[in-house]
PDB file of C-alpha atoms in Angstrom:
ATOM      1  CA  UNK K1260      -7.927  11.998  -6.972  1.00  0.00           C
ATOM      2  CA  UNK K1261      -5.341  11.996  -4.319  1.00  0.00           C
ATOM      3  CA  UNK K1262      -5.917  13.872  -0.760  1.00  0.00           C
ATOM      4  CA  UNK K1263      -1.898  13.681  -0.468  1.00  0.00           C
ATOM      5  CA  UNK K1264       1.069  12.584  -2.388  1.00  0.00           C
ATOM      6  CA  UNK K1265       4.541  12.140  -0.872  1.00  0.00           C
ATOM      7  CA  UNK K1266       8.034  10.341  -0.817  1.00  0.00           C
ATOM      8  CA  UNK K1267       9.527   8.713   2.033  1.00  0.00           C
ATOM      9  CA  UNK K1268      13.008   9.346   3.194  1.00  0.00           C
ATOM     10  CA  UNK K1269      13.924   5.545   0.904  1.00  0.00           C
ATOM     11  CA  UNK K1270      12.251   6.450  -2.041  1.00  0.00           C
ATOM     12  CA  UNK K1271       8.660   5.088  -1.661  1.00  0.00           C
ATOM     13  CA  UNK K1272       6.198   6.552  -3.652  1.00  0.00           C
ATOM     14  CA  UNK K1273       2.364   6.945  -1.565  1.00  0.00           C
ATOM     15  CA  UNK K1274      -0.895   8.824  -2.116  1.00  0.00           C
ATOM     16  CA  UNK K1275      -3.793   9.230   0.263  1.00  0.00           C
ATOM     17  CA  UNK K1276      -7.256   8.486  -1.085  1.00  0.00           C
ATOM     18  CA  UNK K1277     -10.635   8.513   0.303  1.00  0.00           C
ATOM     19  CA  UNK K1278     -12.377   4.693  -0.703  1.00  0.00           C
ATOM     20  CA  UNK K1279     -13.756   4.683  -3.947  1.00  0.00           C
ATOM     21  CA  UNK K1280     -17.081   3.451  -5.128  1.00  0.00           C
ATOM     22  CA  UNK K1281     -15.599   1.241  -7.792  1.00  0.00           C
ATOM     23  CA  UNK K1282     -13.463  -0.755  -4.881  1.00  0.00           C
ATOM     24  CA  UNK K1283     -15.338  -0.617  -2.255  1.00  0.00           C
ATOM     25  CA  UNK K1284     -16.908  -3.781  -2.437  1.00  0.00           C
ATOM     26  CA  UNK K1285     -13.489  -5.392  -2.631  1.00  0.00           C
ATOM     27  CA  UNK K1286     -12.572  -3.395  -0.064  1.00  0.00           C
ATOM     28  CA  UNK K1287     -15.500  -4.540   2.572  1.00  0.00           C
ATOM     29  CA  UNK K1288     -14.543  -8.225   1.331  1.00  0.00           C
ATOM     30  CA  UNK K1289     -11.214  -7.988   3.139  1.00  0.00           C
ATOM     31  CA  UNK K1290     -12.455  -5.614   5.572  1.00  0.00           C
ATOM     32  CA  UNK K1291     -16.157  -6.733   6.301  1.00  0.00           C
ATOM     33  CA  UNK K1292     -15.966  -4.588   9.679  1.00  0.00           C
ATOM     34  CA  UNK K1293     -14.545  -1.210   8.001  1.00  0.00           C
ATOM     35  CA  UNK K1294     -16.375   2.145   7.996  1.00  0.00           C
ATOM     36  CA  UNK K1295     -15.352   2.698   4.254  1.00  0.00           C
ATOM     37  CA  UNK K1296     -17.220   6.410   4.847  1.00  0.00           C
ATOM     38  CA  UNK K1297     -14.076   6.999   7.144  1.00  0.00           C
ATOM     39  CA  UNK K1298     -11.588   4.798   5.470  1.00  0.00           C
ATOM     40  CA  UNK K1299      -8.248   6.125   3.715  1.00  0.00           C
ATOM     41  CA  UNK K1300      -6.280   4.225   1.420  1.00  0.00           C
ATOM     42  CA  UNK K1301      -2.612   4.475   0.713  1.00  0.00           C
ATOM     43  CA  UNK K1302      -0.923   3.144  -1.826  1.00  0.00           C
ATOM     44  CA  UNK K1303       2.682   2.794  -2.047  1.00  0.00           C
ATOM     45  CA  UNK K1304       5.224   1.954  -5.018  1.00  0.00           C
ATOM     46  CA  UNK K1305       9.043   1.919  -5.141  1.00  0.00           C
ATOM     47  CA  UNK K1306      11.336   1.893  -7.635  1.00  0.00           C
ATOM     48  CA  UNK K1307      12.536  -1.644  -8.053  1.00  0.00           C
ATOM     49  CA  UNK K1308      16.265  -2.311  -9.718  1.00  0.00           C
ATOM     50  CA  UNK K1309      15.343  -4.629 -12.230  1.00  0.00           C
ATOM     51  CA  UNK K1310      11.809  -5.448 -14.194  1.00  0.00           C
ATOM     52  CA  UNK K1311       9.642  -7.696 -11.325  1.00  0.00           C
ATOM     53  CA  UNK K1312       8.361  -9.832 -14.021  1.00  0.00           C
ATOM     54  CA  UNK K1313      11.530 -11.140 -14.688  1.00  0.00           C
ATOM     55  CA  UNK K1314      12.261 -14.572 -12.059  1.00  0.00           C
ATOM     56  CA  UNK K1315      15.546 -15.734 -10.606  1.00  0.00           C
ATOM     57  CA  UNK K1316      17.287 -14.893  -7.434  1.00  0.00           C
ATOM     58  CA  UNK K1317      18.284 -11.245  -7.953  1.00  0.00           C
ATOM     59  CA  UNK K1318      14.312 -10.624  -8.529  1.00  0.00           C
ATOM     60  CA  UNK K1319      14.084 -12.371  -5.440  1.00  0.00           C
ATOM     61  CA  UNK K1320      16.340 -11.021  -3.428  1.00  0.00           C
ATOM     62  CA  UNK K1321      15.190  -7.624  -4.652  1.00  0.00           C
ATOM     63  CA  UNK K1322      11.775  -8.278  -3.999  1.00  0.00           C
ATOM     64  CA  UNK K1323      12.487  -9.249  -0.322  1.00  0.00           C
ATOM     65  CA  UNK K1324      13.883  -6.053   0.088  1.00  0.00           C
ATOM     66  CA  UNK K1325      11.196  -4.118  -1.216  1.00  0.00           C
ATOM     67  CA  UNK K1326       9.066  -6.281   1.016  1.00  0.00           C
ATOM     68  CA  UNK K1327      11.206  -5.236   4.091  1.00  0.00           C
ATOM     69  CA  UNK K1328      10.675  -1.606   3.474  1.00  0.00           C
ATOM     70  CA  UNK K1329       7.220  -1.431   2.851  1.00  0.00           C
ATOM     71  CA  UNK K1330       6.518  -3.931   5.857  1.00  0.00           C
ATOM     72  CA  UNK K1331       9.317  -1.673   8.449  1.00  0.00           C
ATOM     73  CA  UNK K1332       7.546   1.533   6.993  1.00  0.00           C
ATOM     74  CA  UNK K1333       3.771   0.749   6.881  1.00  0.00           C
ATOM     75  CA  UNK K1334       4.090  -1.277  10.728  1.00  0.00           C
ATOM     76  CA  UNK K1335       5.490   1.720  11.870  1.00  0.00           C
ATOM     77  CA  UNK K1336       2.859   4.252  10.891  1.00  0.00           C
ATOM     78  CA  UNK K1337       0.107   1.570  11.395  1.00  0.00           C
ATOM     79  CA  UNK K1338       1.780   1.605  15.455  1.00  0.00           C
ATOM     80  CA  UNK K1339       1.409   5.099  15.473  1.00  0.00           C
ATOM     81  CA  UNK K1340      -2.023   5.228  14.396  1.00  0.00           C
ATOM     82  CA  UNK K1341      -3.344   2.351  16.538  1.00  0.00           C
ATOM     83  CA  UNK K1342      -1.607   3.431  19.960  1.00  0.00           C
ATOM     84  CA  UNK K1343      -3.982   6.953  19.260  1.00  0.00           C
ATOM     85  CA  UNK K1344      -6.968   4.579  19.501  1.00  0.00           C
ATOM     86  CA  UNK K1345      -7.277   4.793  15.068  1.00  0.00           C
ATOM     87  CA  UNK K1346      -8.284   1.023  12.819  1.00  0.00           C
ATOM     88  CA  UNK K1347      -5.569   0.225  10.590  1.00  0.00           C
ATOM     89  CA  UNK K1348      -4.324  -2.222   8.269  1.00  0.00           C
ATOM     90  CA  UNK K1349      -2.077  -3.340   5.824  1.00  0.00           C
ATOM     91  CA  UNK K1350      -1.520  -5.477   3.354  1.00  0.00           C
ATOM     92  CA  UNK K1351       1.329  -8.410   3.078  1.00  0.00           C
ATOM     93  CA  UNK K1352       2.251  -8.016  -0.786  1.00  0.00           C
ATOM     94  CA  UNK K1353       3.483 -11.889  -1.129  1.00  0.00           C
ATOM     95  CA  UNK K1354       0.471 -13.197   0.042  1.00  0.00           C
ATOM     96  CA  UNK K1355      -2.457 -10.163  -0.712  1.00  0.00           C
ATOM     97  CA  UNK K1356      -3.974 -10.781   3.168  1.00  0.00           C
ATOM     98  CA  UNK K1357      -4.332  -8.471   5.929  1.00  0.00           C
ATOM     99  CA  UNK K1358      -1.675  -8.170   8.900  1.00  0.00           C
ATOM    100  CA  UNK K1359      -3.816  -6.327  11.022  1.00  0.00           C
ATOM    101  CA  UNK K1360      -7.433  -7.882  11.099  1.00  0.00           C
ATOM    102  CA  UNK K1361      -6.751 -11.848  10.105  1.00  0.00           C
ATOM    103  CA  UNK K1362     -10.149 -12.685  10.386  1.00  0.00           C
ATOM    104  CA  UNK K1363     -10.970 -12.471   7.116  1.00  0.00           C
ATOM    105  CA  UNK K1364      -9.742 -14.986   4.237  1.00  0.00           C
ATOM    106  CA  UNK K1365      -9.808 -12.838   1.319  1.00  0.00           C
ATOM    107  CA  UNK K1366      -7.185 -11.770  -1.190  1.00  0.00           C
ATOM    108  CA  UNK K1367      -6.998  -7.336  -1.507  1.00  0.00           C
ATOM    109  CA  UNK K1368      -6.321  -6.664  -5.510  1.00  0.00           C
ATOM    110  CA  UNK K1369      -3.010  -4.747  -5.222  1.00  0.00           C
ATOM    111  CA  UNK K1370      -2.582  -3.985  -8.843  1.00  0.00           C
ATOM    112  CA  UNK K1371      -6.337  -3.367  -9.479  1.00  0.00           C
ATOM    113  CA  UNK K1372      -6.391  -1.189  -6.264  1.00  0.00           C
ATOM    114  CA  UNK K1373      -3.595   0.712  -7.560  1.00  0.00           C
ATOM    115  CA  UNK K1374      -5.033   1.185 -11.275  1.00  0.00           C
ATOM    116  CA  UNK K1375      -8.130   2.514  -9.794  1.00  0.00           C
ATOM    117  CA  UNK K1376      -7.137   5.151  -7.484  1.00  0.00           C
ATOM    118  CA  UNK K1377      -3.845   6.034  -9.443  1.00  0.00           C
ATOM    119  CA  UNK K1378      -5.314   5.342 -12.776  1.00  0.00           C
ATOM    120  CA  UNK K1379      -2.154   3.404 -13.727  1.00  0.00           C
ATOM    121  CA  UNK K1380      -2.133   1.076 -16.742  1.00  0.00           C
ATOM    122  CA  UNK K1381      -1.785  -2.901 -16.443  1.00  0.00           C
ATOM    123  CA  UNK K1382      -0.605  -5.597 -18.300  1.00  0.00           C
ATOM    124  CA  UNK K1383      -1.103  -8.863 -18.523  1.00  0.00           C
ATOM    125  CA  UNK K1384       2.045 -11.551 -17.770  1.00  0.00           C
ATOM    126  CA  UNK K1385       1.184 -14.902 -17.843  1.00  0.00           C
ATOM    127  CA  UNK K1386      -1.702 -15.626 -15.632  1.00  0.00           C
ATOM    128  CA  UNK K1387      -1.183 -12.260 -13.731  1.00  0.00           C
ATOM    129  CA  UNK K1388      -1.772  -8.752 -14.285  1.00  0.00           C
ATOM    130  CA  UNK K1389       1.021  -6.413 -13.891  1.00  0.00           C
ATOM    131  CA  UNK K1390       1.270  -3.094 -12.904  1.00  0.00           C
ATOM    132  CA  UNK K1391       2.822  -0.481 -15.218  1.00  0.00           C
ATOM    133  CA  UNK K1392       4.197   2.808 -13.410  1.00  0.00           C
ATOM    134  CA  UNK K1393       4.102   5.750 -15.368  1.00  0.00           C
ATOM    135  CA  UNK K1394       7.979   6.712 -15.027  1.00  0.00           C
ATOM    136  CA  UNK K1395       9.477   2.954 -14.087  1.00  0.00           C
ATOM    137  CA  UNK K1396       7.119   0.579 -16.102  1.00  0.00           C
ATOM    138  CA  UNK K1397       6.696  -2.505 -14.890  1.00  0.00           C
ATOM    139  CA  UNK K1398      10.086  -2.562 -12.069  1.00  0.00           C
ATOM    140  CA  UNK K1399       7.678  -1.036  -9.101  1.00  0.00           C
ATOM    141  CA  UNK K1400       6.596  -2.967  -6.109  1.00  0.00           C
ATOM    142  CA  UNK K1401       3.254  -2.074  -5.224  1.00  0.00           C
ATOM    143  CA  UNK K1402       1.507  -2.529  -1.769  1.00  0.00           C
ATOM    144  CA  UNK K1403      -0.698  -0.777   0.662  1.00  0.00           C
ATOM    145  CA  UNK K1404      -2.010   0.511   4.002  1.00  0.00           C
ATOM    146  CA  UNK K1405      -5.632   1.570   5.253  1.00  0.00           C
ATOM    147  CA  UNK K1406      -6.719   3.485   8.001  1.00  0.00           C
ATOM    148  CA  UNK K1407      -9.998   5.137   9.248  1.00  0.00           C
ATOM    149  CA  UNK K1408      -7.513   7.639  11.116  1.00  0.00           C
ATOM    150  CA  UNK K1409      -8.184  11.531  10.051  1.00  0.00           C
ATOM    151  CA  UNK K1410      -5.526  12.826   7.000  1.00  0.00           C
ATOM    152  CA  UNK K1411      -3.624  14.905   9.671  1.00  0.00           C
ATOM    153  CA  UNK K1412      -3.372  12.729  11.775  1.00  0.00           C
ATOM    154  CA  UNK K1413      -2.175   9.959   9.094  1.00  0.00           C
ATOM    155  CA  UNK K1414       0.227  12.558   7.414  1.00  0.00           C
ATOM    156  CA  UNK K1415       1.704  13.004  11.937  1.00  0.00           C
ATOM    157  CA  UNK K1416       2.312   9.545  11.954  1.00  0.00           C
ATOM    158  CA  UNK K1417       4.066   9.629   8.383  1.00  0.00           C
ATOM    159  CA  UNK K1418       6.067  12.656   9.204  1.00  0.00           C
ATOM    160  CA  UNK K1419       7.427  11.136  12.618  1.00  0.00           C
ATOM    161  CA  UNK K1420       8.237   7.883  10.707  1.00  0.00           C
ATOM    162  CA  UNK K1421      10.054   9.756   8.048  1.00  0.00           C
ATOM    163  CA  UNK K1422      11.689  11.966  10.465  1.00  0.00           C
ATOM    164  CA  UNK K1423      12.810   9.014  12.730  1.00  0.00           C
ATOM    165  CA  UNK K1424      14.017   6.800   9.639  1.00  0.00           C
ATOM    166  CA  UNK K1425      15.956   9.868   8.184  1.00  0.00           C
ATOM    167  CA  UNK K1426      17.840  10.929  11.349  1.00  0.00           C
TER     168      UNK K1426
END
């Protein structure tokens, strides 16, 4: 169950969530230093133009925007957070690590991440499992940001992104 939903001023879908039991071992795996007691997780997903399964350069291109705006948007609020003293993170989608806290090797499950605290179906595409959004199947870019900052002061920092990104 979500804490928070919103939209950003672009169109990118996110929900707060305290950790769950059924991740947190994943979690502490590319974390190993987290308080997952304090730890929020927020998932984002926008709207992608095409079906991401699909390969070629406009899927590429399209990706690399999606990866622009979730990188621009989750560095920002991560700033925020960490100038106020808070531990945050985030994840690179193309590559699954951590941009924050690079000590750590391991991959965070994106679409299993998102299936569990969204309850969102999957499917399988090849060798990879794809997440299917309710409303925009599988053309969503998933991705996601952590923090063991307190919700109002995570929904601040999201707020005076939004506000600065919109004006």
């Amino acid at each position: 169950m979500a804490l928070h939903e919103g939209v950003t001023p672009t169109g990118m879908e996110y929900s707060i969530h305290d950790c769950p039991l059924r991740i947190k071992d994943e979690i502490l795996t590319v974390f190993p230093k987290v308080d997952v007691s304090k730890l929020l997780i927020v998932p984002t997903c926008q709207h992608a133009a095409m079906d991401l399964v699909q390969v070629g350069e406009p899927v590429d291109v399209e990706k690399d925007k999606l990866l622009e705006q979730f990188m621009d948007w989750s560095k920002a609020v991560c700033d925020i957070l960490a100038a106020e003293g808070h531990w945050v993170d985030y994840i690179d989608p193309c590559s699954g690590l951590p941009m924050v806290h690079k000590e750590c090797n391991s991959v965070y499950p994106e679409v299993e991440g998102l299936s569990v605290l969204k309850g969102y179906k999957t499917a399988n595409a090849g060798c990879c499992k794809v997440l299917l959004h309710p409303k925009w199947g599988s053309a969503v870019y998933p991705a996601t940001m952590f923090t063991c900052a307190p919700l109002d002061t995570l929904l601040a920092a999201i707020k005076q992104v939004s506000d600065s990104s919109s004006s």
